[in-house]
Short mmCIF file of C-alpha atoms in Angstrom, two decimals:
data_model
loop_
_atom_site.label_atom_id
_atom_site.label_comp_id
_atom_site.label_asym_id
_atom_site.label_seq_id
_atom_site.Cartn_x
_atom_site.Cartn_y
_atom_site.Cartn_z
CA MET A 1 57.54 -9.95 -1.85
CA LYS A 2 55.56 -7.05 -0.47
CA ALA A 3 51.84 -7.76 -0.61
CA GLY A 4 49.09 -5.83 1.09
CA VAL A 5 46.39 -3.21 0.80
CA ASP A 6 46.88 -0.24 -1.50
CA ASP A 7 44.37 2.52 -2.26
CA LEU A 8 45.06 2.52 -5.99
CA PHE A 9 44.78 -1.26 -6.18
CA GLN A 10 41.50 -1.15 -4.24
CA LEU A 11 40.17 1.57 -6.56
CA ILE A 12 40.98 -0.43 -9.69
CA ARG A 13 39.51 -3.63 -8.21
CA ALA A 14 36.31 -1.76 -7.33
CA LEU A 15 35.66 -0.62 -10.91
CA SER A 16 32.61 -2.27 -12.45
CA PRO A 17 32.88 -3.87 -15.92
CA SER A 18 31.12 -0.90 -17.52
CA GLU A 19 33.44 1.53 -15.73
CA LYS A 20 36.45 -0.47 -16.92
CA ARG A 21 35.17 -0.32 -20.48
CA TYR A 22 34.93 3.45 -20.17
CA VAL A 23 38.49 3.61 -18.79
CA SER A 24 39.70 1.49 -21.72
CA ILE A 25 38.04 3.86 -24.18
CA ARG A 26 39.72 6.84 -22.48
CA ASN A 27 43.06 5.01 -22.45
CA ALA A 28 42.91 4.12 -26.13
CA GLY A 29 44.15 7.54 -27.21
CA ASP A 30 47.27 7.22 -25.04
CA ALA A 31 47.87 3.47 -25.12
CA GLU A 32 51.65 3.74 -24.92
CA ALA A 33 51.68 6.01 -21.87
CA LEU A 34 53.34 4.72 -18.72
CA TYR A 35 50.24 5.37 -16.56
CA VAL A 36 48.18 3.16 -18.92
CA PHE A 37 50.81 0.44 -18.55
CA LEU A 38 50.62 0.81 -14.75
CA TYR A 39 46.83 0.55 -14.84
CA ALA A 40 46.93 -2.71 -16.84
CA LEU A 41 49.66 -4.05 -14.57
CA ILE A 42 47.70 -3.50 -11.35
CA ASP A 43 44.40 -4.59 -12.91
CA ALA A 44 45.95 -7.98 -13.71
CA GLN A 45 46.93 -8.63 -10.08
CA SER A 46 44.64 -10.67 -7.82
CA SER A 47 46.40 -9.29 -4.72
CA TYR A 48 48.58 -6.23 -4.52
CA ASP A 49 52.32 -6.79 -5.00
CA GLU A 50 54.18 -3.48 -4.94
CA GLU A 51 57.61 -4.95 -5.58
CA ALA A 52 56.38 -6.64 -8.76
CA VAL A 53 54.72 -3.38 -9.86
CA ALA A 54 57.86 -1.32 -9.24
CA LEU A 55 60.07 -3.85 -11.03
CA ALA A 56 57.84 -3.97 -14.13
CA VAL A 57 57.58 -0.17 -14.33
CA LYS A 58 61.35 0.25 -13.99
CA GLN A 59 61.93 -2.29 -16.75
CA ARG A 60 59.65 -0.19 -18.96
CA ASP A 61 61.23 3.12 -17.95
CA LYS A 62 64.25 3.12 -15.63
CA ASN A 63 63.74 6.81 -14.79
CA ALA A 64 60.11 6.40 -13.73
CA ASN A 65 59.04 7.59 -10.28
CA VAL A 66 56.59 4.85 -9.31
CA SER A 67 55.13 6.75 -6.36
CA MET A 68 54.36 9.85 -8.45
CA LEU A 69 53.04 7.69 -11.29
CA LYS A 70 50.61 5.98 -8.91
CA LYS A 71 49.38 9.35 -7.63
CA TYR A 72 48.81 10.55 -11.17
CA LEU A 73 46.93 7.36 -12.11
CA GLU A 74 44.73 7.66 -9.02
CA SER A 75 43.87 11.27 -9.86
CA TYR A 76 43.22 10.33 -13.48
CA LEU A 77 40.89 7.44 -12.56
CA ILE A 78 38.91 9.60 -10.15
CA GLY A 79 38.45 12.15 -12.94
CA VAL A 80 37.32 9.41 -15.32
CA LEU A 81 34.83 8.15 -12.73
CA CYS A 82 33.46 11.67 -12.32
CA ASP A 83 33.00 11.95 -16.07
CA TYR A 84 31.42 8.50 -16.30
CA HIS A 85 28.95 9.03 -13.48
CA GLY A 86 28.47 12.76 -13.45
CA ALA A 87 29.35 14.59 -16.66
CA SER A 88 25.74 14.52 -17.81
CA LYS A 89 24.22 15.12 -14.37
CA ASP A 90 23.09 18.51 -13.11
CA ALA A 91 25.02 18.36 -9.84
CA TRP A 92 28.40 17.70 -11.43
CA HIS A 93 27.74 20.27 -14.13
CA THR A 94 26.70 22.84 -11.52
CA TYR A 95 29.86 22.65 -9.45
CA ARG A 96 32.04 22.62 -12.52
CA VAL A 97 30.39 25.84 -13.74
CA LEU A 98 30.86 27.44 -10.32
CA PHE A 99 34.53 26.55 -10.46
CA VAL A 100 34.86 27.96 -13.97
CA SER A 101 33.02 31.15 -12.91
CA LYS A 102 35.65 31.76 -10.25
CA ILE A 103 38.38 31.42 -12.88
CA LEU A 104 36.54 33.78 -15.24
CA HIS A 105 36.24 36.41 -12.51
CA GLU A 106 39.94 36.20 -11.77
CA LYS A 107 40.60 36.79 -15.48
CA GLY A 108 38.35 39.87 -15.43
CA LEU A 109 35.65 38.26 -17.60
CA ASN A 110 32.92 39.58 -15.33
CA ARG A 111 29.99 39.62 -17.74
CA MET A 112 30.46 35.96 -18.59
CA ALA A 113 30.98 35.04 -14.92
CA LEU A 114 27.79 36.90 -13.94
CA ARG A 115 25.77 35.14 -16.64
CA MET A 116 26.97 31.69 -15.54
CA LEU A 117 26.45 32.39 -11.82
CA ASP A 118 22.94 33.77 -12.40
CA SER A 119 22.03 30.69 -14.39
CA ILE A 120 23.36 28.31 -11.74
CA ARG A 121 21.68 30.23 -8.91
CA GLU A 122 18.30 30.19 -10.64
CA SER A 123 18.41 26.50 -11.56
CA SER A 124 19.71 25.51 -8.10
CA LEU A 125 16.92 27.36 -6.29
CA LYS A 126 14.35 25.79 -8.60
CA GLY A 127 15.73 22.28 -8.09
CA GLY A 128 16.27 22.57 -4.33
CA ALA A 129 20.07 22.31 -4.65
CA PHE A 130 20.59 24.74 -1.77
CA GLN A 131 24.33 24.26 -1.35
CA ALA A 132 24.97 25.27 -4.96
CA ALA A 133 22.44 28.09 -4.60
CA MET A 134 24.23 29.39 -1.50
CA LEU A 135 27.65 29.18 -3.12
CA SER A 136 26.55 30.99 -6.28
CA THR A 137 24.71 33.65 -4.21
CA ARG A 138 27.78 34.19 -2.05
CA MET A 139 29.97 34.59 -5.14
CA LEU A 140 27.52 37.09 -6.64
CA LEU A 141 27.35 39.06 -3.40
CA SER A 142 31.11 39.00 -2.82
CA HIS A 143 31.86 40.34 -6.30
CA SER A 144 28.70 42.44 -6.70
CA GLU A 145 30.67 45.66 -7.20
CA ASP A 146 32.33 44.08 -10.24
CA TYR A 147 29.13 42.62 -11.64
CA TYR A 148 26.39 45.26 -11.25
CA PRO A 149 26.01 48.95 -12.26
CA PRO A 150 26.45 51.45 -9.36
CA ASP A 151 22.84 52.63 -9.52
CA GLU A 152 21.56 49.04 -9.01
CA LEU A 153 24.20 47.90 -6.56
CA ALA A 154 22.48 48.71 -3.23
CA GLN A 155 19.20 47.07 -4.22
CA VAL A 156 20.91 43.99 -5.68
CA GLN A 157 23.10 43.53 -2.59
CA THR A 158 20.03 43.72 -0.33
CA GLU A 159 18.15 41.20 -2.46
CA LEU A 160 21.12 38.84 -2.57
CA TYR A 161 21.61 39.12 1.20
CA ASP A 162 17.93 38.45 1.94
CA SER A 163 17.98 35.55 -0.49
CA SER A 164 21.05 34.10 1.21
CA LEU A 165 19.21 34.15 4.56
CA GLU A 166 16.31 32.23 3.01
CA ILE A 167 18.73 29.73 1.51
CA LEU A 168 20.48 29.40 4.87
CA ARG A 169 17.16 28.56 6.53
CA ALA A 170 16.52 25.98 3.81
CA LEU A 171 20.00 24.52 4.35
CA THR A 172 19.33 24.30 8.09
CA ARG A 173 16.13 22.39 7.35
CA GLU A 174 18.10 20.11 5.03
CA GLN A 175 20.48 19.39 7.90
CA ASP A 176 17.50 18.54 10.10
CA PHE A 177 16.43 15.87 7.64
CA VAL A 178 19.97 14.50 7.45
CA TYR A 179 20.11 14.44 11.27
CA LEU A 180 16.88 12.44 11.43
CA GLN A 181 18.18 9.96 8.89
CA VAL A 182 21.57 9.31 10.50
CA THR A 183 20.14 9.26 14.03
CA THR A 184 17.63 6.60 13.01
CA GLN A 185 20.45 4.55 11.48
CA ARG A 186 22.46 4.85 14.70
CA LEU A 187 19.50 3.78 16.85
CA MET A 188 18.90 0.84 14.52
CA ARG A 189 22.43 -0.41 15.25
CA VAL A 190 21.92 0.11 18.98
CA MET A 191 18.56 -1.70 18.85
CA ARG A 192 20.21 -4.76 17.32
CA SER A 193 22.53 -5.15 20.29
CA SER A 194 20.43 -3.95 23.22
CA ASN A 195 16.75 -3.47 22.30
CA THR A 196 16.39 -1.15 25.29
CA ASP A 197 13.38 0.90 26.32
CA ASP A 198 15.55 4.03 26.10
CA VAL A 199 16.08 3.44 22.38
CA ARG A 200 12.36 3.00 21.81
CA ALA A 201 11.65 6.22 23.69
CA GLU A 202 14.18 8.10 21.55
CA LEU A 203 12.64 6.68 18.38
CA ARG A 204 9.19 7.84 19.45
CA THR A 205 10.61 11.28 20.19
CA LEU A 206 12.07 11.40 16.66
CA LEU A 207 8.62 10.73 15.23
CA GLN A 208 7.46 14.00 16.83
CA HIS A 209 10.18 16.05 15.10
CA GLU A 210 8.72 18.92 13.10
CA CYS A 211 10.37 17.69 9.90
CA LEU A 212 8.35 14.47 10.05
CA GLN A 213 4.99 16.19 10.33
CA PRO A 214 2.59 16.38 7.35
CA GLY A 215 3.55 19.13 4.91
CA ALA A 216 6.98 19.76 6.47
CA ALA A 217 8.97 18.59 3.43
CA ALA A 218 9.62 21.46 1.03
CA THR A 219 11.43 19.47 -1.68
CA PRO A 220 11.08 16.00 -3.20
CA ARG A 221 14.38 15.01 -1.57
CA GLN A 222 13.10 16.02 1.85
CA ALA A 223 9.88 14.08 1.27
CA ILE A 224 11.92 11.00 0.34
CA THR A 225 14.05 11.31 3.48
CA ALA A 226 10.98 11.85 5.68
CA SER A 227 9.00 8.83 4.45
CA SER A 228 12.08 6.60 4.49
CA THR A 229 12.92 7.66 8.06
CA GLN A 230 9.35 7.18 9.27
CA SER A 231 9.18 3.73 7.71
CA ARG A 232 12.42 2.70 9.41
CA ILE A 233 11.40 4.07 12.81
CA HIS A 234 8.04 2.29 12.74
CA MET A 235 9.78 -0.93 11.67
CA LEU A 236 12.16 -0.68 14.63
CA LEU A 237 9.22 -0.07 16.97
CA GLY A 238 7.42 -3.12 15.60
CA ASP A 239 4.64 -1.08 13.97
CA VAL A 240 4.76 -3.14 10.79
CA GLN A 241 1.58 -1.82 9.19
CA GLU A 242 2.70 1.81 9.61
CA ALA A 243 6.17 0.89 8.35
CA PHE A 244 4.58 -0.66 5.26
CA GLN A 245 2.40 2.39 4.57
CA PHE A 246 5.34 4.79 4.82
CA SER A 247 7.45 2.52 2.57
CA ILE A 248 4.74 2.76 -0.10
CA GLN A 249 4.71 6.55 0.40
CA ASN A 250 8.49 6.54 -0.03
CA VAL A 251 8.10 4.82 -3.41
CA ARG A 252 5.59 7.49 -4.43
CA ASP A 253 7.95 10.24 -3.22
CA TRP A 254 10.73 8.84 -5.39
CA GLU A 255 8.39 8.85 -8.37
CA GLN A 256 7.93 12.61 -7.95
CA LEU A 257 11.52 13.10 -9.12
CA PRO A 258 11.61 13.41 -12.92
CA GLU A 259 14.79 11.32 -13.09
CA TYR A 260 13.63 8.58 -10.70
CA ASN A 261 13.86 5.84 -13.37
CA THR A 262 17.05 7.12 -15.02
CA THR A 263 19.60 8.99 -12.90
CA TYR A 264 18.24 7.68 -9.59
CA ILE A 265 17.08 4.27 -10.74
CA VAL A 266 19.26 2.28 -8.31
CA SER A 267 17.98 4.30 -5.35
CA TYR A 268 14.41 3.92 -6.60
CA ALA A 269 14.95 0.18 -6.92
CA GLY A 270 16.18 0.19 -3.31
CA ALA A 271 12.94 1.87 -2.25
CA LEU A 272 10.94 -0.85 -4.02
CA ASN A 273 13.04 -3.49 -2.28
CA ASN A 274 12.40 -1.87 1.12
CA ALA A 275 8.68 -1.79 0.36
CA PHE A 276 8.85 -5.51 -0.46
CA ILE A 277 10.40 -6.24 2.95
CA ARG A 278 7.87 -4.07 4.80
CA ALA A 279 5.01 -5.71 2.88
CA LEU A 280 6.36 -9.13 3.86
CA TYR A 281 6.39 -8.28 7.57
CA ALA A 282 2.96 -6.63 7.34
CA ARG A 283 1.60 -9.70 5.48
CA GLN A 284 0.52 -7.50 2.59
CA TYR A 285 1.08 -10.30 0.10
CA PRO A 286 -0.42 -8.65 -3.01
CA ALA A 287 2.06 -5.79 -2.43
CA VAL A 288 4.86 -8.36 -2.07
CA LEU A 289 4.19 -9.67 -5.56
CA ASP A 290 3.64 -6.15 -6.93
CA MET A 291 7.03 -4.91 -5.67
CA ARG A 292 8.73 -7.99 -7.11
CA ALA A 293 7.13 -7.34 -10.52
CA ARG A 294 8.08 -3.67 -10.45
CA ILE A 295 11.73 -4.43 -9.64
CA ALA A 296 11.88 -7.06 -12.39
CA ALA A 297 10.43 -4.57 -14.89
CA LEU A 298 13.11 -1.93 -14.28
CA PRO A 299 15.60 -1.55 -17.17
CA HIS A 300 19.00 -3.04 -16.43
CA THR A 301 21.28 -1.60 -19.08
CA THR A 302 23.97 -0.68 -16.54
CA HIS A 303 26.18 -2.96 -14.50
CA GLU A 304 24.85 -1.37 -11.29
CA MET A 305 21.25 -2.29 -12.09
CA LYS A 306 22.18 -5.78 -13.24
CA LEU A 307 24.04 -6.23 -9.95
CA PHE A 308 21.07 -4.93 -7.97
CA LYS A 309 18.73 -7.36 -9.70
CA TYR A 310 21.12 -10.25 -9.11
CA GLN A 311 21.24 -9.45 -5.40
CA SER A 312 17.66 -8.36 -4.82
CA LEU A 313 15.61 -10.64 -7.06
CA THR A 314 17.51 -13.73 -5.92
CA GLN A 315 16.57 -13.03 -2.30
CA ILE A 316 13.01 -12.02 -3.22
CA ASP A 317 12.38 -15.12 -5.33
CA LEU A 318 13.65 -17.36 -2.53
CA ILE A 319 11.22 -15.70 -0.12
CA ILE A 320 8.36 -16.12 -2.60
CA VAL A 321 9.10 -19.85 -2.82
CA TYR A 322 8.65 -20.01 0.95
CA LEU A 323 5.52 -17.81 0.89
CA THR A 324 3.80 -19.80 -1.85
CA GLY A 325 5.10 -23.26 -0.96
CA LYS A 326 6.22 -23.78 -4.57
CA TYR A 327 9.35 -25.70 -3.67
CA HIS A 328 9.50 -27.26 -7.14
CA GLU A 329 10.70 -23.84 -8.40
CA LEU A 330 13.71 -23.75 -6.07
CA ASP A 331 16.19 -25.59 -8.29
CA ALA A 332 15.65 -23.19 -11.21
CA ILE A 333 16.28 -20.17 -8.96
CA VAL A 334 19.41 -21.74 -7.49
CA GLN A 335 20.73 -22.65 -10.95
CA ALA A 336 20.19 -19.07 -12.20
CA PHE A 337 21.93 -17.74 -9.08
CA ALA A 338 24.92 -20.04 -9.61
CA LYS A 339 25.12 -19.15 -13.31
CA ALA A 340 25.22 -15.40 -12.58
CA SER A 341 27.56 -15.62 -9.58
CA PRO A 342 30.89 -15.48 -11.48
CA ASP A 343 29.93 -12.09 -12.96
CA TYR A 344 28.56 -10.50 -9.81
CA GLN A 345 29.84 -12.28 -6.71
CA GLN A 346 33.00 -10.16 -6.46
CA TYR A 347 30.83 -7.02 -6.29
CA THR A 348 28.42 -8.43 -3.70
CA PRO A 349 29.14 -7.89 0.02
CA ALA A 350 30.11 -11.07 1.85
CA TYR A 351 27.27 -10.71 4.35
CA MET A 352 24.74 -10.65 1.48
CA MET A 353 26.22 -13.78 -0.10
CA ARG A 354 25.99 -15.51 3.30
CA SER A 355 22.37 -14.42 3.63
CA ILE A 356 21.45 -15.74 0.16
CA SER A 357 23.25 -19.04 0.79
CA THR A 358 21.54 -19.49 4.16
CA SER A 359 18.13 -18.78 2.61
CA VAL A 360 18.79 -21.41 -0.08
CA ALA A 361 19.90 -23.85 2.61
CA SER A 362 16.77 -23.16 4.67
CA LEU A 363 14.56 -23.94 1.68
CA TYR A 364 16.43 -27.14 0.89
CA PHE A 365 16.10 -27.99 4.59
CA LEU A 366 12.33 -27.50 4.30
CA GLN A 367 12.37 -29.81 1.27
CA GLY A 368 14.03 -32.49 3.34
CA ASN A 369 17.04 -32.23 1.03
CA TRP A 370 19.63 -32.35 3.78
CA GLN A 371 22.58 -32.77 1.38
CA GLY A 372 21.47 -29.74 -0.64
CA ALA A 373 21.22 -27.70 2.56
CA LEU A 374 24.73 -28.71 3.66
CA LYS A 375 26.18 -27.69 0.30
CA PHE A 376 25.02 -24.10 0.73
CA LEU A 377 25.91 -23.96 4.42
CA ALA A 378 29.54 -24.93 4.00
CA ALA A 379 31.00 -21.44 3.47
CA THR A 380 28.79 -19.63 5.99
CA THR A 381 29.40 -21.99 8.92
CA THR A 382 33.13 -21.29 8.77
CA ASN A 383 32.68 -17.52 8.87
CA ASP A 384 34.52 -15.94 11.80
CA ALA A 385 31.95 -13.20 12.35
CA ILE A 386 29.22 -14.40 14.71
CA ASP A 387 26.16 -12.63 13.38
CA THR A 388 22.56 -13.78 13.08
CA THR A 389 23.10 -15.32 9.64
CA THR A 390 26.13 -17.31 10.80
CA GLU A 391 24.26 -18.59 13.86
CA GLN A 392 21.32 -19.69 11.71
CA ALA A 393 23.63 -21.43 9.24
CA ARG A 394 25.41 -23.33 12.01
CA VAL A 395 22.16 -24.49 13.61
CA LEU A 396 20.83 -25.70 10.26
CA ASN A 397 24.16 -27.38 9.59
CA ILE A 398 23.94 -29.30 12.87
CA LEU A 399 20.38 -30.48 12.30
CA ALA A 400 21.03 -31.45 8.66
CA HIS A 401 23.99 -33.60 9.79
CA CYS A 402 21.74 -35.09 12.45
CA MET A 403 19.16 -36.05 9.82
CA MET A 404 21.91 -37.67 7.72
CA ARG A 405 23.09 -39.53 10.84
CA ASN A 406 26.61 -38.13 10.59
CA GLU A 407 27.46 -39.02 14.19
CA ASN A 408 31.16 -38.26 13.81
CA VAL A 409 30.41 -34.73 12.61
CA ILE A 410 27.99 -34.07 15.48
CA GLU A 411 30.47 -35.46 18.00
CA SER A 412 33.20 -33.23 16.57
CA ILE A 413 30.95 -30.14 16.82
CA CYS A 414 30.06 -30.94 20.45
CA ARG A 415 33.71 -31.38 21.38
CA SER A 416 34.53 -28.12 19.61
CA HIS A 417 31.86 -26.31 21.63
CA LYS A 418 33.24 -27.76 24.86
CA ARG A 419 36.81 -26.83 23.94
CA ASN A 420 35.87 -23.34 22.78
CA ALA A 421 33.88 -22.70 25.96
CA LYS A 422 37.07 -23.14 27.97
CA GLU A 423 38.85 -20.74 25.61
CA GLN A 424 35.87 -18.34 25.80
CA ALA A 425 35.43 -18.55 22.03
CA LYS A 426 32.02 -17.55 20.70
CA ALA A 427 29.29 -20.14 20.13
CA THR A 428 25.72 -19.02 20.66
CA PRO A 429 23.43 -20.84 23.12
CA MET A 430 21.21 -22.05 20.29
CA GLU A 431 24.19 -23.62 18.51
CA VAL A 432 25.30 -25.40 21.67
CA ASP A 433 21.76 -26.60 22.42
CA ALA A 434 21.20 -27.78 18.84
CA ALA A 435 24.44 -29.81 18.88
CA ALA A 436 23.57 -31.33 22.26
CA LEU A 437 20.09 -32.19 21.01
CA ALA A 438 21.43 -33.78 17.80
CA ARG A 439 23.87 -35.86 19.83
CA LYS A 440 21.12 -37.13 22.11
CA LEU A 441 18.72 -37.88 19.25
CA LEU A 442 21.30 -40.04 17.50
CA ARG A 443 21.96 -41.91 20.73
CA LEU A 444 18.25 -42.21 21.61
CA ASP A 445 17.19 -43.36 18.16
CA VAL A 446 15.03 -46.24 19.41
CA GLN A 447 13.86 -44.55 22.60
CA HIS A 448 11.01 -42.52 21.18
CA ASN A 449 9.64 -41.04 24.39
CA LYS A 450 13.03 -39.80 25.61
CA ALA A 451 13.82 -38.34 22.18
CA GLN A 452 10.49 -36.47 22.15
CA ALA A 453 11.21 -35.13 25.63
CA GLU A 454 14.58 -33.75 24.47
CA ILE A 455 12.93 -32.09 21.45
CA SER A 456 10.28 -30.53 23.69
CA ALA A 457 12.97 -29.19 26.04
CA PHE A 458 14.81 -27.59 23.10
CA GLU A 459 11.55 -26.11 21.82
CA HIS A 460 10.72 -24.68 25.24
CA THR A 461 14.18 -23.10 25.64
CA HIS A 462 14.02 -21.36 22.26
CA HIS A 463 10.28 -20.73 22.17
CA SER A 464 10.75 -17.00 21.52
CA LEU A 465 12.52 -17.78 18.22
CA ILE A 466 10.64 -20.79 16.88
CA SER A 467 7.04 -20.42 18.06
CA GLN A 468 4.22 -20.10 15.53
CA GLN A 469 3.89 -16.39 16.26
CA ALA A 470 7.63 -15.70 16.15
CA THR A 471 8.27 -17.55 12.90
CA GLU A 472 5.50 -16.18 10.71
CA GLY A 473 7.21 -14.67 7.70
CA LYS A 474 10.67 -15.77 8.95
CA LEU A 475 12.37 -18.50 6.98
CA PHE A 476 14.88 -19.80 9.54
CA GLY A 477 12.44 -19.94 12.45
CA THR A 478 9.88 -21.71 10.28
CA ALA A 479 12.47 -24.29 9.20
CA ILE A 480 13.29 -25.16 12.83
CA ARG A 481 9.64 -25.18 13.92
CA LEU A 482 8.58 -27.47 11.08
CA TRP A 483 11.58 -29.72 11.65
CA ILE A 484 10.36 -30.21 15.24
CA GLU A 485 6.88 -31.02 13.93
CA HIS A 486 8.39 -33.43 11.40
CA MET A 487 10.32 -35.19 14.17
CA ARG A 488 7.16 -35.51 16.25
CA ARG A 489 4.66 -36.60 13.61
CA GLY A 490 6.84 -38.25 10.99
CA THR A 491 5.13 -36.22 8.25
CA PRO A 492 7.57 -35.28 5.46
CA ILE A 493 8.86 -31.81 6.21
CA VAL A 494 8.13 -30.57 2.68
CA GLU A 495 4.45 -31.46 3.14
CA LEU A 496 4.40 -29.47 6.36
CA ALA A 497 6.16 -26.56 4.63
CA MET A 498 3.68 -26.50 1.73
CA ALA A 499 0.74 -26.63 4.13
CA ALA A 500 2.23 -23.81 6.24
CA ALA A 501 3.00 -21.53 3.25
CA PRO A 502 1.56 -18.10 4.16
CA MET A 503 0.25 -17.48 0.64
CA GLY A 504 -0.65 -21.09 -0.11
CA ALA A 505 0.81 -23.18 -2.91
CA ASP A 506 -2.21 -22.51 -5.18
CA ASP A 507 -2.42 -18.71 -4.70
#
């Protein structure tokens, strides 16, 4: 059996339910076709099996060329996706008309080609679609002798040439905005691994770029890119108030697009979500609740928006439980998340599912519901990728087992760390320290003073992550800090969590 990764299989698996319904509608008129049979065959597979596909196709038609049939189906599905997502959108319509205009010119239908190109050029310039404007202008200029009367030709050619230079300058400016965006994304990745002064200096230099100065943006798209980039740069530099202000400006910039709540609704929702995060870090709590309400109010008639709400609102509502201290609302959120998961989990990136699960576990941890925390940590702690979320899940897992007095589990984790250290396998210092602490606490159960000394040593070592200042607005750090306080004072951890809620349980 030949099983593996196949582009066509991946394409079919990536189709959303609404896209699949559209494909089914398109297939209905040709239900007996071999490519429709192939589509259904691959769609039914949970993992790709080419031998089974080839065998089934050959049984249906012994003369079928499976390789060519797959290529046709791939091309067909891409066309269907274009129709589904773009047939009613200006961009897709524009490039289709440009393509048709070229065909019309080749057929000698110059008057019709000129009319279509003029229309596209005018609408593209008006809408800031400079690539389409440049392409249509170039086509008009290249075939100007076929399109314009001889007595107008010289003047028209000059005007088209001058216009093309203006469009070229606009395109260059567009590239500047793209450069700023991708450079900021690159520096964000570098910052995560190194946090060097050189990166900060480069970020500050980017802020001085002419495209990020007031009034530099000439189109709504450029304004959106500028405010988004400025918000991200300030966030990376730790300027949380500035980052918040630019995130709010980015929301306003999106709202300047007429189609912001229709064609671009998912992107607009992403801007609201970013503003929520910036408001959280800036402690702008009224804005936190406002962004949540605005996301919830967005229409969700498409699968994409329903998926966005599943992913975004779940995380937001978990954060609001922490902010308000309303831990009695946690079970309802978790139940709604679990109920929706079968429909959306396959379309949600694994890292996001790990993040949601770890947030749920952190809140159960703050409730003192150690068993509930362990339930949501199970999948994340076994993840091979050692990222921040995985580290946090493993530390919470260790401490929850400690609170349940699962000595065998703690002993097994400690031995694993010792064995992996010899094999140079990855286990972060905080994981190792948490396991060592848990082991000592279980052994020092009746020796209060020694146990407190071990807790203090752990707190001192990881002060930068779990101090009052470091944990404000951060769920994991707060969970560890309040657990330490719980171990010292004996006060139920949920009482500490409610008292420490940034917005207060009664707000």
